[in-house]
Amino acid sequence: MRILLVEDDPMIGAAVADGLRGAGYAVDWVQDGHAGSRALAADTPYALLVLDIGLPGRDGLSLLRELRGRGGSLPVLLMTARDAVSDRVGGLDAGADDYLVKPFDLDELLARARALLRRAAGRADPVLSHGRLRLDPAAHLAWLDDAQLTLSAREFALLHALLERPGAVLSRAQLEERLYGWNESVGSNAVEVHIHHLRRKLGDGAIRNVRGVGYTLGSDQPETS
Ligand code: CA
C-alpha cells in the first residue's frame, strides 16, 4: 500500500514517514503544496493521503479541494495544529475523511490510517481473509489456517495488496507501484521473486499467474508444500 505524505516540517515528516514505512507501507513524502499537487495529478495508485494544512506554496485545504473537485476519492487524513478548530471544520467540509491534531501519537496515526483504508475498501472487519488465508494489518501478522506465517516486509505487503481485492488481477507494474516508493530501487524481477517466496510458504495454488495480465489469489484452497 502506497501513501502520499505532504508535510513541510522535517521532523514531523520524517517521523511519520518512518512510522508508516515501519508498518509496511511505501511512502512518498513531499514538502510543499505544489509538489503535493503534482504528485496527486500523477497516476500513482495511492491508497491514502496524509496531509498537513499549513504548507509552503499552497496550503493543504486547496490541495484537498482540487483533489475532490476532480472527483478523486482517495482517503485523506489531515494533520492540523492544536488550536485551529476552523482548520478541522474547513478540512472535513472540504472532503477530508479524518484528522489528527498535532502533536499526535504515531500509533494513533497508524490506527486511523488502517481505519480509513478499511473503510475505503468497504470492509468493517479489520482482518482480511480469503480461503485459508488471513492477514491482520494492525498486528502485521498473517496465517494459513491457524499457522502463523513468517513473511518478509515485502512479502507481507504483496499479500496485503492481493488480499485487499481478492477477485482482482494485479499486474507486475501495479504491484510494484503499490509496494515501492519513489526513492526505492526495484529490481526488474523483484515482484516475481517475492511471489515465488510467497508460493513456497503458502502453496503453489495460493497465487495464480494470469498469463500476460498479472497475479491474483487462487480460488482453490492453497495446499501447503
Ligand atoms: Ca506545516
Tab-separated table of N, CA, C and O in Angstrom, residues 87-144:
chain	number	residue	atom	x	y	z
A	87	ASP	N	-9.651	25.109	11.011
A	87	ASP	CA	-8.967	24.249	10.040
A	87	ASP	C	-9.615	22.870	9.976
A	87	ASP	O	-9.761	22.285	8.909
A	88	ARG	N	-9.947	22.349	11.146
A	88	ARG	CA	-10.511	20.991	11.183
A	88	ARG	C	-11.892	20.979	10.533
A	88	ARG	O	-12.206	20.095	9.737
A	89	VAL	N	-12.702	21.987	10.897
A	89	VAL	CA	-14.042	22.079	10.297
A	89	VAL	C	-13.916	22.288	8.793
A	89	VAL	O	-14.549	21.595	7.994
A	90	GLY	N	-13.051	23.230	8.411
A	90	GLY	CA	-12.860	23.509	6.987
A	90	GLY	C	-12.348	22.289	6.246
A	90	GLY	O	-12.755	22.005	5.124
A	91	GLY	N	-11.442	21.554	6.879
A	91	GLY	CA	-10.851	20.368	6.254
A	91	GLY	C	-11.880	19.267	6.045
A	91	GLY	O	-11.964	18.674	4.965
A	92	LEU	N	-12.677	19.010	7.071
A	92	LEU	CA	-13.703	17.965	6.937
A	92	LEU	C	-14.723	18.378	5.883
A	92	LEU	O	-15.159	17.565	5.059
A	93	ASP	N	-15.097	19.658	5.902
A	93	ASP	CA	-16.068	20.129	4.910
A	93	ASP	C	-15.491	20.140	3.496
A	93	ASP	O	-16.230	20.059	2.524
A	94	ALA	N	-14.175	20.239	3.380
A	94	ALA	CA	-13.553	20.222	2.055
A	94	ALA	C	-13.344	18.796	1.544
A	94	ALA	O	-12.848	18.601	0.443
A	95	GLY	N	-13.678	17.804	2.382
A	95	GLY	CA	-13.616	16.428	1.893
A	95	GLY	C	-12.598	15.538	2.577
A	95	GLY	O	-12.362	14.421	2.126
A	96	ALA	N	-12.003	16.012	3.677
A	96	ALA	CA	-11.106	15.126	4.428
A	96	ALA	C	-11.941	14.053	5.128
A	96	ALA	O	-13.116	14.268	5.436
A	97	ASP	N	-11.346	12.898	5.361
A	97	ASP	CA	-12.076	11.799	5.992
A	97	ASP	C	-11.851	11.751	7.491
A	97	ASP	O	-12.673	11.222	8.228
A	98	ASP	N	-10.724	12.284	7.924
A	98	ASP	CA	-10.401	12.242	9.343
A	98	ASP	C	-9.273	13.241	9.573
A	98	ASP	O	-8.675	13.746	8.624
A	99	TYR	N	-9.016	13.549	10.859
A	99	TYR	CA	-7.898	14.443	11.134
A	99	TYR	C	-7.191	14.029	12.409
A	99	TYR	O	-7.756	13.331	13.265
A	100	LEU	N	-5.968	14.463	12.538
A	100	LEU	CA	-5.186	14.293	13.754
A	100	LEU	C	-4.706	15.665	14.169
A	100	LEU	O	-4.305	16.474	13.331
A	101	VAL	N	-4.735	15.929	15.472
A	101	VAL	CA	-4.254	17.204	15.985
A	101	VAL	C	-2.814	17.022	16.454
A	101	VAL	O	-2.504	16.110	17.205
A	102	LYS	N	-1.937	17.899	15.952
A	102	LYS	CA	-0.522	17.846	16.372
A	102	LYS	C	-0.379	18.388	17.790
A	102	LYS	O	-1.047	19.372	18.113
A	103	PRO	N	0.490	17.847	18.632
A	103	PRO	CA	1.291	16.651	18.341
A	103	PRO	C	0.460	15.398	18.563
A	103	PRO	O	-0.368	15.364	19.471
A	104	PHE	N	0.681	14.390	17.739
A	104	PHE	CA	-0.106	13.167	17.885
A	104	PHE	C	0.820	11.977	18.074
A	104	PHE	O	2.019	12.050	17.817
A	105	ASP	N	0.221	10.917	18.546
A	105	ASP	CA	0.968	9.683	18.765
A	105	ASP	C	1.003	8.895	17.462
A	105	ASP	O	-0.009	8.782	16.779
A	106	LEU	N	2.168	8.376	17.122
A	106	LEU	CA	2.315	7.630	15.875
A	106	LEU	C	1.366	6.428	15.813
A	106	LEU	O	0.817	6.107	14.755
A	107	ASP	N	1.157	5.787	16.952
A	107	ASP	CA	0.244	4.639	16.969
A	107	ASP	C	-1.168	5.052	16.577
A	107	ASP	O	-1.888	4.296	15.933
A	108	GLU	N	-1.552	6.266	16.994
A	108	GLU	CA	-2.894	6.739	16.633
A	108	GLU	C	-2.974	7.023	15.138
A	108	GLU	O	-3.961	6.696	14.472
A	109	LEU	N	-1.919	7.617	14.590
A	109	LEU	CA	-1.890	7.851	13.145
A	109	LEU	C	-2.024	6.530	12.383
A	109	LEU	O	-2.803	6.420	11.435
A	110	LEU	N	-1.299	5.505	12.818
A	110	LEU	CA	-1.346	4.210	12.123
A	110	LEU	C	-2.744	3.592	12.241
A	110	LEU	O	-3.267	3.026	11.269
A	111	ALA	N	-3.342	3.718	13.411
A	111	ALA	CA	-4.689	3.145	13.600
A	111	ALA	C	-5.711	3.877	12.736
A	111	ALA	O	-6.594	3.255	12.130
A	112	ARG	N	-5.602	5.210	12.667
A	112	ARG	CA	-6.546	5.971	11.828
A	112	ARG	C	-6.332	5.653	10.353
A	112	ARG	O	-7.289	5.564	9.575
A	113	ALA	N	-5.061	5.482	9.963
A	113	ALA	CA	-4.768	5.112	8.576
A	113	ALA	C	-5.414	3.768	8.252
A	113	ALA	O	-6.048	3.603	7.206
A	114	ARG	N	-5.260	2.802	9.132
A	114	ARG	CA	-5.863	1.478	8.887
A	114	ARG	C	-7.375	1.582	8.787
A	114	ARG	O	-7.999	0.941	7.928
A	115	ALA	N	-7.974	2.398	9.663
A	115	ALA	CA	-9.440	2.538	9.634
A	115	ALA	C	-9.895	3.135	8.306
A	115	ALA	O	-10.879	2.687	7.707
A	116	LEU	N	-9.158	4.144	7.814
A	116	LEU	CA	-9.536	4.776	6.533
A	116	LEU	C	-9.358	3.801	5.374
A	116	LEU	O	-10.182	3.760	4.464
A	117	LEU	N	-8.290	3.019	5.408
A	117	LEU	CA	-8.043	2.054	4.331
A	117	LEU	C	-9.127	0.970	4.333
A	117	LEU	O	-9.585	0.543	3.284
A	118	ARG	N	-9.516	0.550	5.524
A	118	ARG	CA	-10.610	-0.422	5.666
A	118	ARG	C	-11.887	0.112	5.052
A	118	ARG	O	-12.566	-0.543	4.276
A	119	ARG	N	-12.217	1.328	5.453
A	119	ARG	CA	-13.462	1.941	5.001
A	119	ARG	C	-13.448	2.108	3.480
A	119	ARG	O	-14.431	1.849	2.807
A	120	ALA	N	-12.283	2.525	2.951
A	120	ALA	CA	-12.173	2.728	1.503
A	120	ALA	C	-12.373	1.416	0.762
A	120	ALA	O	-12.873	1.385	-0.361
A	121	ALA	N	-11.972	0.309	1.390
A	121	ALA	CA	-12.116	-0.997	0.756
A	121	ALA	C	-13.496	-1.596	1.036
A	121	ALA	O	-13.796	-2.698	0.600
A	122	GLY	N	-14.324	-0.867	1.784
A	122	GLY	CA	-15.675	-1.348	2.062
A	122	GLY	C	-15.722	-2.475	3.076
A	122	GLY	O	-16.621	-3.299	3.050
A	123	ARG	N	-14.735	-2.506	3.957
A	123	ARG	CA	-14.708	-3.556	4.961
A	123	ARG	C	-14.907	-2.968	6.345
A	123	ARG	O	-14.449	-1.867	6.623
A	124	ALA	N	-15.571	-3.733	7.211
A	124	ALA	CA	-15.664	-3.335	8.610
A	124	ALA	C	-14.711	-4.194	9.443
A	124	ALA	O	-14.203	-3.762	10.468
A	125	ASP	N	-14.469	-5.414	8.970
A	125	ASP	CA	-13.611	-6.339	9.689
A	125	ASP	C	-12.144	-5.941	9.490
A	125	ASP	O	-11.685	-5.842	8.359
A	126	PRO	N	-11.406	-5.699	10.575
A	126	PRO	CA	-10.006	-5.296	10.408
A	126	PRO	C	-9.123	-6.410	9.846
A	126	PRO	O	-8.025	-6.144	9.354
A	127	VAL	N	-9.559	-7.666	9.927
A	127	VAL	CA	-8.747	-8.778	9.417
A	127	VAL	C	-9.211	-9.150	8.014
A	127	VAL	O	-10.391	-9.351	7.772
A	128	LEU	N	-8.269	-9.216	7.076
A	128	LEU	CA	-8.590	-9.623	5.701
A	128	LEU	C	-8.508	-11.135	5.615
A	128	LEU	O	-7.613	-11.741	6.209
A	129	SER	N	-9.403	-11.722	4.841
A	129	SER	CA	-9.309	-13.172	4.697
A	129	SER	C	-9.757	-13.599	3.315
A	129	SER	O	-10.547	-12.921	2.641
A	130	HIS	N	-9.221	-14.732	2.901
A	130	HIS	CA	-9.586	-15.334	1.621
A	130	HIS	C	-9.197	-16.802	1.701
A	130	HIS	O	-8.028	-17.104	1.962
A	131	GLY	N	-10.164	-17.666	1.506
A	131	GLY	CA	-9.862	-19.093	1.615
A	131	GLY	C	-9.264	-19.397	2.980
A	131	GLY	O	-9.830	-19.035	4.012
A	132	ARG	N	-8.100	-20.014	2.964
A	132	ARG	CA	-7.469	-20.385	4.237
A	132	ARG	C	-6.529	-19.297	4.752
A	132	ARG	O	-5.889	-19.469	5.784
A	133	LEU	N	-6.455	-18.200	4.012
A	133	LEU	CA	-5.532	-17.129	4.381
A	133	LEU	C	-6.225	-16.058	5.216
A	133	LEU	O	-7.347	-15.663	4.926
A	134	ARG	N	-5.508	-15.557	6.212
A	134	ARG	CA	-5.979	-14.394	6.960
A	134	ARG	C	-4.792	-13.455	7.175
A	134	ARG	O	-3.653	-13.905	7.326
A	135	LEU	N	-5.071	-12.159	7.195
A	135	LEU	CA	-3.999	-11.177	7.387
A	135	LEU	C	-4.528	-10.032	8.246
A	135	LEU	O	-5.609	-9.500	7.989
A	136	ASP	N	-3.772	-9.708	9.277
A	136	ASP	CA	-4.152	-8.632	10.194
A	136	ASP	C	-3.166	-7.475	10.018
A	136	ASP	O	-2.035	-7.542	10.491
A	137	PRO	N	-3.603	-6.397	9.308
A	137	PRO	CA	-2.671	-5.290	9.045
A	137	PRO	C	-2.187	-4.608	10.329
A	137	PRO	O	-1.053	-4.138	10.374
A	138	ALA	N	-3.030	-4.557	11.358
A	138	ALA	CA	-2.635	-3.852	12.581
A	138	ALA	C	-1.546	-4.614	13.314
A	138	ALA	O	-0.543	-4.045	13.732
A	139	ALA	N	-1.725	-5.902	13.455
A	139	ALA	CA	-0.742	-6.708	14.179
A	139	ALA	C	0.419	-7.109	13.270
A	139	ALA	O	1.432	-7.607	13.743
A	140	HIS	N	0.246	-6.883	11.967
A	140	HIS	CA	1.261	-7.260	10.987
A	140	HIS	C	1.510	-8.764	11.018
A	140	HIS	O	2.656	-9.229	11.003
A	141	LEU	N	0.411	-9.503	11.067
A	141	LEU	CA	0.509	-10.962	11.124
A	141	LEU	C	-0.363	-11.559	10.035
A	141	LEU	O	-1.369	-10.963	9.633
A	142	ALA	N	0.045	-12.735	9.576
A	142	ALA	CA	-0.756	-13.459	8.595
A	142	ALA	C	-0.743	-14.943	8.947
A	142	ALA	O	0.198	-15.437	9.568
A	143	TRP	N	-1.834	-15.615	8.559
A	143	TRP	CA	-1.971	-17.027	8.896
A	143	TRP	C	-2.465	-17.820	7.697
A	143	TRP	O	-3.270	-17.338	6.887
A	144	LEU	N	-2.002	-19.055	7.628
A	144	LEU	CA	-2.587	-20.041	6.739
A	144	LEU	C	-3.256	-21.042	7.672
A	144	LEU	O	-2.581	-21.715	8.451
